[in-house]
Amino acid sequence: MNQSLLNRLLLHSFKNYQTLFNELTFHNHNAHHLGSIYYMGASDSKLEKAYETMCKELDPYEISPEKITLSNWRNFLGNKHFCKSYADFFYEQLTTNGNNWQKKFNEFLLDNKQQPLINGAISGVAHPLIHIGYAYELNNEIVGAEALTMAAVCYNYLHEIVDQLQPPNSPSKTTLEILHDVRSDTHLPIYDKPGVGNLEKTVKNCHDLILSHYNQWKINKEDIDKTIEELFDLSVYIYGATHKSDQIEFDFFLLHLLTSMHAIRMIRPHIDDLQILQHILFQYFYFTLAIYISQVRPEINEKLICDYSIDNSTKNWNYVIDRSLNTELIDDAHLVKTIRALRDAEQVYGNKNDFYLKTAVKTVDNMNLENLWVGGPDNSRQLNILKSS
């Protein structure tokens, strides 16, 4: 396990492969993938093999329409054809600051008080937010430049919502209670099929309804870390306690709620302004409500995790890590970063009757290697979602 090797692979990825690929629709996950298995103890050979596997799908850079500079960098936000120019620009900005790259990184994320770049971090199914977390965690300016590039080219309609978000104005409920209410809200649409394609129309057609639930959140203003813990545990329930009782499945899009909460844990020590940090949590919770509705509001049954039976003498974290690193599961970036987020959460938040371990064991023991995730419109298997009449 060699950090210099990890850094070399990350630099090679940045210099050779675009932030977006497959006709600019998918996000380069090399930093997420390599960082996760590195922190789980993968050997150098496993790092190299995982990198080789991931790179087979990626695209080389395409030439951008024009150069990005300090004077025009905000002019092309949301234009995916500027991956190369943004990458070059942010690389130059961060690597000429010596050991102060994080200072410059924060300046770009928070550059405009009314419309800061970080307010668009939930765009692209929160991949920019996740990438920001890995930049901080890996303390790597290359990943930082990649994160800023991803945030820039993925910037979309969601920032307009986030820019205007205010603290909840009728606080009375926990986030989990609110999700149960959203499940049973008859005013919300029930889509024929789940899928991220539902997200934009959910936000644009249901914004007021989403806000009516959002505004009931009783956020812990005295202890921001307790609020982060609450949101993290909510993301675990949404990920691991929404399948049918007789058919264990995991939703590809909802898992990003869990991995983006890991990112927020990594971001938290680097944001000194409590108001900014709270606003990141506001945008995360709004996004949680929107994507939960888009995925047809699967029932959250806490017992599906709490009552899940494991033998701690054999089904422990060593078992989970072994399954993640020494089977075909290692090739799936989303799986390994989910497992690593769960393991690290237990180290921070405690055992909680094996809450995080049970979810991780259930994941590695029930993955269908032919089709790991559900949640798309073409999946024959789905979570315990609502059915339209």
mmCIF file of C-alpha atoms in Angstrom:
data_model
loop_
_atom_site.group_PDB
_atom_site.id
_atom_site.type_symbol
_atom_site.label_atom_id
_atom_site.label_comp_id
_atom_site.label_asym_id
_atom_site.label_seq_id
_atom_site.Cartn_x
_atom_site.Cartn_y
_atom_site.Cartn_z
ATOM 1 C CA MET A 1 0.000 0.000 0.000
ATOM 2 C CA ASN A 2 1.947 2.931 -1.362
ATOM 3 C CA GLN A 3 0.645 6.502 -1.314
ATOM 4 C CA SER A 4 3.194 7.620 -3.893
ATOM 5 C CA LEU A 5 1.803 4.998 -6.278
ATOM 6 C CA LEU A 6 -1.728 6.209 -5.551
ATOM 7 C CA ASN A 7 -0.694 9.795 -6.308
ATOM 8 C CA ARG A 8 1.016 8.751 -9.548
ATOM 9 C CA LEU A 9 -2.109 6.942 -10.725
ATOM 10 C CA LEU A 10 -4.295 9.922 -9.846
ATOM 11 C CA LEU A 11 -1.980 12.272 -11.766
ATOM 12 C CA HIS A 12 -1.914 9.917 -14.761
ATOM 13 C CA SER A 13 -5.713 9.779 -14.738
ATOM 14 C CA PHE A 14 -6.020 13.566 -14.585
ATOM 15 C CA LYS A 15 -3.588 14.158 -17.427
ATOM 16 C CA ASN A 16 -4.984 11.494 -19.743
ATOM 17 C CA TYR A 17 -8.698 11.071 -19.080
ATOM 18 C CA GLN A 18 -11.543 13.541 -19.169
ATOM 19 C CA THR A 19 -13.694 14.300 -16.129
ATOM 20 C CA LEU A 20 -16.784 13.154 -18.068
ATOM 21 C CA PHE A 21 -17.029 10.218 -20.471
ATOM 22 C CA ASN A 22 -19.542 8.211 -22.513
ATOM 23 C CA GLU A 23 -20.789 11.219 -24.469
ATOM 24 C CA LEU A 24 -20.204 13.456 -21.437
ATOM 25 C CA THR A 25 -22.841 11.662 -19.329
ATOM 26 C CA PHE A 26 -20.759 9.652 -16.819
ATOM 27 C CA HIS A 27 -18.262 10.861 -14.231
ATOM 28 C CA ASN A 28 -14.644 9.757 -13.880
ATOM 29 C CA HIS A 29 -14.548 7.765 -10.613
ATOM 30 C CA ASN A 30 -10.836 6.977 -10.453
ATOM 31 C CA ALA A 31 -10.233 9.139 -7.362
ATOM 32 C CA HIS A 32 -13.247 7.587 -5.563
ATOM 33 C CA HIS A 33 -12.320 4.059 -6.560
ATOM 34 C CA LEU A 34 -8.596 4.186 -5.888
ATOM 35 C CA GLY A 35 -8.984 6.232 -2.710
ATOM 36 C CA SER A 36 -11.534 3.793 -1.280
ATOM 37 C CA ILE A 37 -9.559 0.613 -1.874
ATOM 38 C CA TYR A 38 -6.347 2.358 -0.778
ATOM 39 C CA TYR A 39 -7.924 3.208 2.582
ATOM 40 C CA MET A 40 -9.246 -0.352 2.854
ATOM 41 C CA GLY A 41 -5.683 -1.663 2.548
ATOM 42 C CA ALA A 42 -5.427 -2.743 -1.096
ATOM 43 C CA SER A 43 -1.987 -3.804 -2.254
ATOM 44 C CA ASP A 44 -0.080 -1.916 -4.942
ATOM 45 C CA SER A 45 -0.917 -4.594 -7.492
ATOM 46 C CA LYS A 46 -4.632 -4.300 -6.689
ATOM 47 C CA LEU A 47 -4.474 -0.517 -7.050
ATOM 48 C CA GLU A 48 -2.840 -0.874 -10.449
ATOM 49 C CA LYS A 49 -5.283 -3.541 -11.623
ATOM 50 C CA ALA A 50 -8.330 -1.550 -10.469
ATOM 51 C CA TYR A 51 -6.977 1.520 -12.247
ATOM 52 C CA GLU A 52 -6.412 -0.435 -15.442
ATOM 53 C CA THR A 53 -9.963 -1.786 -15.287
ATOM 54 C CA MET A 54 -11.534 1.626 -14.714
ATOM 55 C CA CYS A 55 -9.567 3.327 -17.480
ATOM 56 C CA LYS A 56 -10.943 0.989 -20.149
ATOM 57 C CA GLU A 57 -14.234 2.921 -20.048
ATOM 58 C CA LEU A 58 -12.836 6.459 -19.927
ATOM 59 C CA ASP A 59 -12.421 8.971 -22.741
ATOM 60 C CA PRO A 60 -9.407 11.110 -23.626
ATOM 61 C CA TYR A 61 -9.792 14.876 -23.514
ATOM 62 C CA GLU A 62 -11.572 16.678 -26.308
ATOM 63 C CA ILE A 63 -10.466 20.193 -27.233
ATOM 64 C CA SER A 64 -12.571 22.880 -25.516
ATOM 65 C CA PRO A 65 -14.106 25.739 -27.522
ATOM 66 C CA GLU A 66 -11.859 28.310 -25.841
ATOM 67 C CA LYS A 67 -9.450 28.888 -22.973
ATOM 68 C CA ILE A 68 -10.630 29.427 -19.401
ATOM 69 C CA THR A 69 -9.086 32.336 -17.497
ATOM 70 C CA LEU A 70 -9.594 34.134 -14.198
ATOM 71 C CA SER A 71 -11.720 36.712 -15.975
ATOM 72 C CA ASN A 72 -14.094 34.311 -17.750
ATOM 73 C CA TRP A 73 -14.159 31.093 -15.696
ATOM 74 C CA ARG A 74 -17.746 31.586 -14.509
ATOM 75 C CA ASN A 75 -19.009 32.317 -18.040
ATOM 76 C CA PHE A 76 -19.087 28.672 -19.126
ATOM 77 C CA LEU A 77 -20.409 26.952 -16.004
ATOM 78 C CA GLY A 78 -22.600 24.022 -16.987
ATOM 79 C CA ASN A 79 -21.010 23.584 -20.422
ATOM 80 C CA LYS A 80 -19.671 20.027 -20.523
ATOM 81 C CA HIS A 81 -17.547 20.723 -23.587
ATOM 82 C CA PHE A 82 -15.162 22.752 -21.429
ATOM 83 C CA CYS A 83 -13.751 19.795 -19.457
ATOM 84 C CA LYS A 84 -10.254 20.275 -20.883
ATOM 85 C CA SER A 85 -10.077 24.044 -20.435
ATOM 86 C CA TYR A 86 -11.441 23.909 -16.894
ATOM 87 C CA ALA A 87 -9.030 21.104 -15.987
ATOM 88 C CA ASP A 88 -6.058 23.093 -17.325
ATOM 89 C CA PHE A 89 -7.200 26.262 -15.578
ATOM 90 C CA PHE A 90 -7.846 24.750 -12.149
ATOM 91 C CA TYR A 91 -4.662 22.667 -12.340
ATOM 92 C CA GLU A 92 -2.627 25.814 -12.917
ATOM 93 C CA GLN A 93 -4.428 27.709 -10.163
ATOM 94 C CA LEU A 94 -4.005 25.007 -7.516
ATOM 95 C CA THR A 95 -0.499 23.792 -8.334
ATOM 96 C CA THR A 96 1.069 27.277 -8.304
ATOM 97 C CA ASN A 97 0.047 27.809 -4.684
ATOM 98 C CA GLY A 98 2.547 25.430 -3.117
ATOM 99 C CA ASN A 99 1.223 23.967 0.104
ATOM 100 C CA ASN A 100 -1.698 26.407 0.103
ATOM 101 C CA TRP A 101 -3.701 24.627 -2.590
ATOM 102 C CA GLN A 102 -6.629 24.082 -0.202
ATOM 103 C CA LYS A 103 -6.882 27.833 0.405
ATOM 104 C CA LYS A 104 -7.212 28.451 -3.324
ATOM 105 C CA PHE A 105 -9.558 25.467 -3.631
ATOM 106 C CA ASN A 106 -11.886 26.976 -1.022
ATOM 107 C CA GLU A 107 -11.746 30.357 -2.719
ATOM 108 C CA PHE A 108 -13.125 28.869 -5.936
ATOM 109 C CA LEU A 109 -15.785 26.821 -4.140
ATOM 110 C CA LEU A 110 -17.014 29.835 -2.167
ATOM 111 C CA ASP A 111 -16.145 32.540 -4.674
ATOM 112 C CA ASN A 112 -19.518 34.273 -4.910
ATOM 113 C CA LYS A 113 -21.656 34.743 -1.803
ATOM 114 C CA GLN A 114 -24.934 34.803 -3.722
ATOM 115 C CA GLN A 115 -24.088 31.966 -6.145
ATOM 116 C CA PRO A 116 -21.023 30.056 -4.900
ATOM 117 C CA LEU A 117 -19.809 27.152 -6.998
ATOM 118 C CA ILE A 118 -20.403 24.736 -4.128
ATOM 119 C CA ASN A 119 -24.149 25.410 -4.407
ATOM 120 C CA GLY A 120 -24.104 23.309 -7.570
ATOM 121 C CA ALA A 121 -22.235 20.399 -6.002
ATOM 122 C CA ILE A 122 -25.354 18.196 -5.840
ATOM 123 C CA SER A 123 -25.691 18.413 -9.621
ATOM 124 C CA GLY A 124 -24.659 15.300 -11.524
ATOM 125 C CA VAL A 125 -26.115 13.034 -8.797
ATOM 126 C CA ALA A 126 -23.813 14.728 -6.250
ATOM 127 C CA HIS A 127 -20.614 13.551 -7.953
ATOM 128 C CA PRO A 128 -18.956 16.974 -7.627
ATOM 129 C CA LEU A 129 -19.708 16.945 -3.889
ATOM 130 C CA ILE A 130 -18.219 13.454 -3.558
ATOM 131 C CA HIS A 131 -15.133 14.497 -5.519
ATOM 132 C CA ILE A 132 -14.653 17.555 -3.287
ATOM 133 C CA GLY A 133 -14.660 15.225 -0.293
ATOM 134 C CA TYR A 134 -11.976 13.012 -1.829
ATOM 135 C CA ALA A 135 -9.814 16.042 -2.645
ATOM 136 C CA TYR A 136 -9.770 17.015 1.024
ATOM 137 C CA GLU A 137 -9.417 13.460 2.325
ATOM 138 C CA LEU A 138 -6.568 12.545 -0.020
ATOM 139 C CA ASN A 139 -5.044 16.015 0.444
ATOM 140 C CA ASN A 140 -4.374 16.017 -3.274
ATOM 141 C CA GLU A 141 -4.424 19.154 -5.417
ATOM 142 C CA ILE A 142 -4.845 17.053 -8.576
ATOM 143 C CA VAL A 143 -8.095 15.624 -7.233
ATOM 144 C CA GLY A 144 -8.961 19.172 -6.170
ATOM 145 C CA ALA A 145 -8.536 20.458 -9.729
ATOM 146 C CA GLU A 146 -10.648 17.542 -10.960
ATOM 147 C CA ALA A 147 -13.341 18.297 -8.351
ATOM 148 C CA LEU A 148 -13.545 21.940 -9.393
ATOM 149 C CA THR A 149 -13.712 20.896 -13.038
ATOM 150 C CA MET A 150 -16.531 18.485 -12.288
ATOM 151 C CA ALA A 151 -18.404 21.109 -10.260
ATOM 152 C CA ALA A 152 -18.002 23.613 -13.098
ATOM 153 C CA VAL A 153 -19.165 21.435 -15.993
ATOM 154 C CA CYS A 154 -22.001 19.796 -14.017
ATOM 155 C CA TYR A 155 -23.395 23.108 -12.744
ATOM 156 C CA ASN A 156 -27.112 23.102 -13.598
ATOM 157 C CA TYR A 157 -30.640 24.138 -12.597
ATOM 158 C CA LEU A 158 -30.194 22.796 -9.056
ATOM 159 C CA HIS A 159 -27.961 25.693 -8.058
ATOM 160 C CA GLU A 160 -30.890 28.063 -8.597
ATOM 161 C CA ILE A 161 -32.828 26.148 -5.928
ATOM 162 C CA VAL A 162 -29.869 25.875 -3.568
ATOM 163 C CA ASP A 163 -28.958 29.561 -3.913
ATOM 164 C CA GLN A 164 -32.386 30.441 -2.506
ATOM 165 C CA LEU A 165 -32.621 27.794 0.233
ATOM 166 C CA GLN A 166 -33.299 29.144 3.705
ATOM 167 C CA PRO A 167 -33.122 27.369 7.073
ATOM 168 C CA PRO A 168 -36.237 25.259 7.759
ATOM 169 C CA ASN A 169 -38.952 27.606 9.035
ATOM 170 C CA SER A 170 -41.279 25.154 10.820
ATOM 171 C CA PRO A 171 -38.863 22.789 12.567
ATOM 172 C CA SER A 172 -40.613 19.912 14.328
ATOM 173 C CA LYS A 173 -39.407 16.548 12.936
ATOM 174 C CA THR A 174 -36.354 14.386 12.364
ATOM 175 C CA THR A 175 -35.183 13.695 8.834
ATOM 176 C CA LEU A 176 -36.343 10.084 9.082
ATOM 177 C CA GLU A 177 -39.843 11.160 10.186
ATOM 178 C CA ILE A 178 -39.950 13.528 7.222
ATOM 179 C CA LEU A 179 -39.002 10.764 4.768
ATOM 180 C CA HIS A 180 -41.843 8.628 6.140
ATOM 181 C CA ASP A 181 -44.186 11.573 5.555
ATOM 182 C CA VAL A 182 -42.907 11.996 1.999
ATOM 183 C CA ARG A 183 -43.572 8.310 1.317
ATOM 184 C CA SER A 184 -47.244 8.756 2.249
ATOM 185 C CA ASP A 185 -47.827 12.200 0.695
ATOM 186 C CA THR A 186 -50.646 11.698 -1.814
ATOM 187 C CA HIS A 187 -49.964 15.051 -3.492
ATOM 188 C CA LEU A 188 -46.629 13.907 -4.854
ATOM 189 C CA PRO A 189 -46.375 12.082 -8.197
ATOM 190 C CA ILE A 190 -45.865 8.342 -8.434
ATOM 191 C CA TYR A 191 -43.759 7.711 -11.505
ATOM 192 C CA ASP A 192 -44.229 4.578 -13.581
ATOM 193 C CA LYS A 193 -40.533 3.742 -13.152
ATOM 194 C CA PRO A 194 -37.662 5.060 -11.063
ATOM 195 C CA GLY A 195 -34.645 6.716 -12.647
ATOM 196 C CA VAL A 196 -32.540 9.842 -12.506
ATOM 197 C CA GLY A 197 -34.455 11.044 -15.557
ATOM 198 C CA ASN A 198 -37.293 11.868 -13.131
ATOM 199 C CA LEU A 199 -35.163 14.272 -11.087
ATOM 200 C CA GLU A 200 -35.490 17.493 -13.064
ATOM 201 C CA LYS A 201 -39.263 17.278 -13.400
ATOM 202 C CA THR A 202 -39.506 16.426 -9.696
ATOM 203 C CA VAL A 203 -37.601 19.578 -8.768
ATOM 204 C CA LYS A 204 -39.408 21.808 -11.256
ATOM 205 C CA ASN A 205 -42.923 20.466 -10.678
ATOM 206 C CA CYS A 206 -42.802 19.627 -6.960
ATOM 207 C CA HIS A 207 -40.565 22.321 -5.507
ATOM 208 C CA ASP A 208 -43.200 23.792 -3.186
ATOM 209 C CA LEU A 209 -44.210 20.351 -1.927
ATOM 210 C CA ILE A 210 -40.574 19.425 -1.334
ATOM 211 C CA LEU A 211 -40.078 22.679 0.601
ATOM 212 C CA SER A 212 -43.146 21.962 2.734
ATOM 213 C CA HIS A 213 -41.419 18.797 3.989
ATOM 214 C CA TYR A 214 -37.949 20.325 4.092
ATOM 215 C CA ASN A 215 -39.199 23.167 6.299
ATOM 216 C CA GLN A 216 -40.261 20.723 9.021
ATOM 217 C CA TRP A 217 -36.691 19.568 9.639
ATOM 218 C CA LYS A 218 -35.610 20.210 13.226
ATOM 219 C CA ILE A 219 -31.921 20.737 12.639
ATOM 220 C CA ASN A 220 -29.578 20.621 15.651
ATOM 221 C CA LYS A 221 -28.241 24.169 15.563
ATOM 222 C CA GLU A 222 -26.118 23.683 18.665
ATOM 223 C CA ASP A 223 -24.187 20.675 17.382
ATOM 224 C CA ILE A 224 -23.511 20.547 13.642
ATOM 225 C CA ASP A 225 -21.723 17.224 13.989
ATOM 226 C CA LYS A 226 -24.861 15.620 15.428
ATOM 227 C CA THR A 227 -26.763 16.929 12.420
ATOM 228 C CA ILE A 228 -24.186 15.364 10.087
ATOM 229 C CA GLU A 229 -24.524 12.077 11.974
ATOM 230 C CA GLU A 230 -28.327 12.203 11.666
ATOM 231 C CA LEU A 231 -28.093 12.762 7.916
ATOM 232 C CA PHE A 232 -25.491 10.029 7.524
ATOM 233 C CA ASP A 233 -27.688 7.501 9.321
ATOM 234 C CA LEU A 234 -30.654 8.583 7.216
ATOM 235 C CA SER A 235 -28.615 7.847 4.093
ATOM 236 C CA VAL A 236 -27.829 4.367 5.440
ATOM 237 C CA TYR A 237 -31.520 3.643 5.965
ATOM 238 C CA ILE A 238 -32.371 4.893 2.478
ATOM 239 C CA TYR A 239 -29.613 2.700 1.039
ATOM 240 C CA GLY A 240 -30.013 -0.481 3.094
ATOM 241 C CA ALA A 241 -33.587 -0.555 4.431
ATOM 242 C CA THR A 242 -35.708 0.133 1.335
ATOM 243 C CA HIS A 243 -35.702 -3.261 -0.388
ATOM 244 C CA LYS A 244 -38.530 -5.770 -0.357
ATOM 245 C CA SER A 245 -38.502 -8.069 2.660
ATOM 246 C CA ASP A 246 -37.979 -11.129 0.462
ATOM 247 C CA GLN A 247 -35.638 -9.597 -2.147
ATOM 248 C CA ILE A 248 -32.525 -7.688 -1.111
ATOM 249 C CA GLU A 249 -31.531 -5.024 -3.635
ATOM 250 C CA PHE A 250 -29.694 -1.702 -3.564
ATOM 251 C CA ASP A 251 -30.541 1.383 -5.602
ATOM 252 C CA PHE A 252 -27.703 2.810 -7.706
ATOM 253 C CA PHE A 253 -28.874 6.413 -7.440
ATOM 254 C CA LEU A 254 -29.833 6.365 -3.769
ATOM 255 C CA LEU A 255 -26.415 5.000 -2.778
ATOM 256 C CA HIS A 256 -24.978 8.381 -3.794
ATOM 257 C CA LEU A 257 -26.711 9.865 -0.759
ATOM 258 C CA LEU A 258 -24.536 7.684 1.462
ATOM 259 C CA THR A 259 -21.275 8.370 -0.344
ATOM 260 C CA SER A 260 -21.981 12.104 -0.486
ATOM 261 C CA MET A 261 -22.548 12.130 3.281
ATOM 262 C CA HIS A 262 -19.103 10.572 3.636
ATOM 263 C CA ALA A 263 -17.867 13.484 1.534
ATOM 264 C CA ILE A 264 -19.570 15.997 3.814
ATOM 265 C CA ARG A 265 -17.814 14.389 6.780
ATOM 266 C CA MET A 266 -14.522 15.007 4.956
ATOM 267 C CA ILE A 267 -15.460 18.590 4.025
ATOM 268 C CA ARG A 268 -16.590 19.553 7.517
ATOM 269 C CA PRO A 269 -13.118 20.247 9.076
ATOM 270 C CA HIS A 270 -12.160 22.506 6.162
ATOM 271 C CA ILE A 271 -15.118 24.909 6.319
ATOM 272 C CA ASP A 272 -14.797 27.340 9.223
ATOM 273 C CA ASP A 273 -17.948 29.321 8.505
ATOM 274 C CA LEU A 274 -20.844 27.569 10.276
ATOM 275 C CA GLN A 275 -23.416 29.253 8.033
ATOM 276 C CA ILE A 276 -21.741 27.900 4.889
ATOM 277 C CA LEU A 277 -21.507 24.429 6.389
ATOM 278 C CA GLN A 278 -25.182 24.485 7.347
ATOM 279 C CA HIS A 279 -26.090 25.531 3.818
ATOM 280 C CA ILE A 280 -24.234 22.488 2.445
ATOM 281 C CA LEU A 281 -26.436 20.368 4.721
ATOM 282 C CA PHE A 282 -29.543 22.222 3.534
ATOM 283 C CA GLN A 283 -28.748 21.483 -0.121
ATOM 284 C CA TYR A 284 -27.973 17.865 0.721
ATOM 285 C CA PHE A 285 -31.319 17.347 2.496
ATOM 286 C CA TYR A 286 -33.262 19.055 -0.290
ATOM 287 C CA PHE A 287 -31.503 16.784 -2.795
ATOM 288 C CA THR A 288 -32.308 13.755 -0.620
ATOM 289 C CA LEU A 289 -36.021 14.562 -0.763
ATOM 290 C CA ALA A 290 -35.938 15.202 -4.509
ATOM 291 C CA ILE A 291 -34.107 12.018 -5.478
ATOM 292 C CA TYR A 292 -36.166 9.924 -3.037
ATOM 293 C CA ILE A 293 -39.301 11.116 -4.845
ATOM 294 C CA SER A 294 -37.661 10.501 -8.232
ATOM 295 C CA GLN A 295 -36.891 6.924 -7.212
ATOM 296 C CA VAL A 296 -40.597 6.389 -6.456
ATOM 297 C CA ARG A 297 -40.341 6.701 -2.681
ATOM 298 C CA PRO A 298 -39.326 3.187 -1.557
ATOM 299 C CA GLU A 299 -40.571 2.313 1.920
ATOM 300 C CA ILE A 300 -37.949 2.777 4.651
ATOM 301 C CA ASN A 301 -38.270 -0.170 7.028
ATOM 302 C CA GLU A 302 -35.639 0.277 9.728
ATOM 303 C CA LYS A 303 -36.022 -3.338 10.826
ATOM 304 C CA LEU A 304 -34.461 -4.491 7.555
ATOM 305 C CA ILE A 305 -31.149 -3.321 8.994
ATOM 306 C CA CYS A 306 -31.728 -3.466 12.744
ATOM 307 C CA ASP A 307 -33.080 -7.039 12.686
ATOM 308 C CA TYR A 308 -30.647 -8.323 10.059
ATOM 309 C CA SER A 309 -28.839 -11.255 11.648
ATOM 310 C CA ILE A 310 -25.071 -11.667 11.372
ATOM 311 C CA ASP A 311 -22.555 -13.865 13.170
ATOM 312 C CA ASN A 312 -20.007 -11.366 14.468
ATOM 313 C CA SER A 313 -17.381 -14.051 14.881
ATOM 314 C CA THR A 314 -17.214 -14.566 11.117
ATOM 315 C CA LYS A 315 -19.184 -11.737 9.514
ATOM 316 C CA ASN A 316 -17.024 -8.890 10.778
ATOM 317 C CA TRP A 317 -15.222 -5.988 9.088
ATOM 318 C CA ASN A 318 -12.316 -8.225 8.102
ATOM 319 C CA TYR A 319 -14.804 -10.408 6.250
ATOM 320 C CA VAL A 320 -16.426 -7.421 4.543
ATOM 321 C CA ILE A 321 -13.087 -5.941 3.456
ATOM 322 C CA ASP A 322 -11.870 -9.316 2.209
ATOM 323 C CA ARG A 323 -15.018 -9.746 0.104
ATOM 324 C CA SER A 324 -14.649 -6.205 -1.229
ATOM 325 C CA LEU A 325 -10.984 -6.456 -2.189
ATOM 326 C CA ASN A 326 -10.538 -10.118 -3.127
ATOM 327 C CA THR A 327 -13.559 -10.824 -5.319
ATOM 328 C CA GLU A 328 -15.006 -9.248 -8.451
ATOM 329 C CA LEU A 329 -16.621 -6.646 -6.208
ATOM 330 C CA ILE A 330 -13.352 -4.685 -6.200
ATOM 331 C CA ASP A 331 -14.028 -3.624 -9.795
ATOM 332 C CA ASP A 332 -17.140 -1.642 -8.862
ATOM 333 C CA ALA A 333 -16.232 1.857 -7.658
ATOM 334 C CA HIS A 334 -19.652 2.462 -6.147
ATOM 335 C CA LEU A 335 -19.564 -0.684 -4.063
ATOM 336 C CA VAL A 336 -16.109 -0.171 -2.567
ATOM 337 C CA LYS A 337 -16.717 3.468 -1.698
ATOM 338 C CA THR A 338 -20.046 2.531 -0.082
ATOM 339 C CA ILE A 339 -18.406 -0.178 2.012
ATOM 340 C CA ARG A 340 -15.560 2.102 3.027
ATOM 341 C CA ALA A 341 -17.985 4.886 4.006
ATOM 342 C CA LEU A 342 -19.894 2.453 6.246
ATOM 343 C CA ARG A 343 -16.743 1.143 7.900
ATOM 344 C CA ASP A 344 -15.395 4.625 8.580
ATOM 345 C CA ALA A 345 -18.744 5.760 9.971
ATOM 346 C CA GLU A 346 -18.591 3.079 12.659
ATOM 347 C CA GLN A 347 -15.136 4.300 13.640
ATOM 348 C CA VAL A 348 -16.561 7.794 14.158
ATOM 349 C CA TYR A 349 -20.112 7.172 15.384
ATOM 350 C CA GLY A 350 -19.720 3.888 17.249
ATOM 351 C CA ASN A 351 -21.157 0.410 16.917
ATOM 352 C CA LYS A 352 -24.903 1.176 17.248
ATOM 353 C CA ASN A 353 -25.799 -2.512 17.503
ATOM 354 C CA ASP A 354 -23.755 -3.222 14.348
ATOM 355 C CA PHE A 355 -25.865 -0.770 12.324
ATOM 356 C CA TYR A 356 -23.129 -0.021 9.786
ATOM 357 C CA LEU A 357 -21.629 -3.511 9.802
ATOM 358 C CA LYS A 358 -24.998 -5.179 9.166
ATOM 359 C CA THR A 359 -25.552 -2.917 6.185
ATOM 360 C CA ALA A 360 -22.100 -3.706 4.818
ATOM 361 C CA VAL A 361 -22.450 -7.474 5.312
ATOM 362 C CA LYS A 362 -25.865 -7.413 3.690
ATOM 363 C CA THR A 363 -24.307 -5.589 0.733
ATOM 364 C CA VAL A 364 -21.395 -7.940 0.045
ATOM 365 C CA ASP A 365 -23.480 -11.067 0.681
ATOM 366 C CA ASN A 366 -26.375 -10.157 -1.603
ATOM 367 C CA MET A 367 -24.839 -8.526 -4.644
ATOM 368 C CA ASN A 368 -25.947 -9.905 -7.974
ATOM 369 C CA LEU A 369 -22.669 -9.877 -9.908
ATOM 370 C CA GLU A 370 -24.528 -9.864 -13.217
ATOM 371 C CA ASN A 371 -26.368 -6.662 -12.341
ATOM 372 C CA LEU A 372 -25.226 -5.159 -9.045
ATOM 373 C CA TRP A 373 -27.649 -2.262 -8.717
ATOM 374 C CA VAL A 374 -31.310 -1.474 -9.291
ATOM 375 C CA GLY A 375 -33.002 1.914 -9.630
ATOM 376 C CA GLY A 376 -32.946 2.466 -13.374
ATOM 377 C CA PRO A 377 -36.089 2.437 -15.523
ATOM 378 C CA ASP A 378 -35.038 -0.758 -17.300
ATOM 379 C CA ASN A 379 -34.322 -2.853 -14.190
ATOM 380 C CA SER A 380 -36.750 -5.737 -13.810
ATOM 381 C CA ARG A 381 -36.006 -5.837 -10.081
ATOM 382 C CA GLN A 382 -36.757 -2.802 -7.903
ATOM 383 C CA LEU A 383 -36.919 -1.696 -4.282
ATOM 384 C CA ASN A 384 -40.183 -1.604 -2.345
ATOM 385 C CA ILE A 385 -41.364 1.383 -4.354
ATOM 386 C CA LEU A 386 -44.860 2.827 -4.668
ATOM 387 C CA LYS A 387 -47.042 1.596 -7.490
ATOM 388 C CA SER A 388 -49.073 3.954 -9.633
ATOM 389 C CA SER A 389 -52.760 3.069 -9.791
#
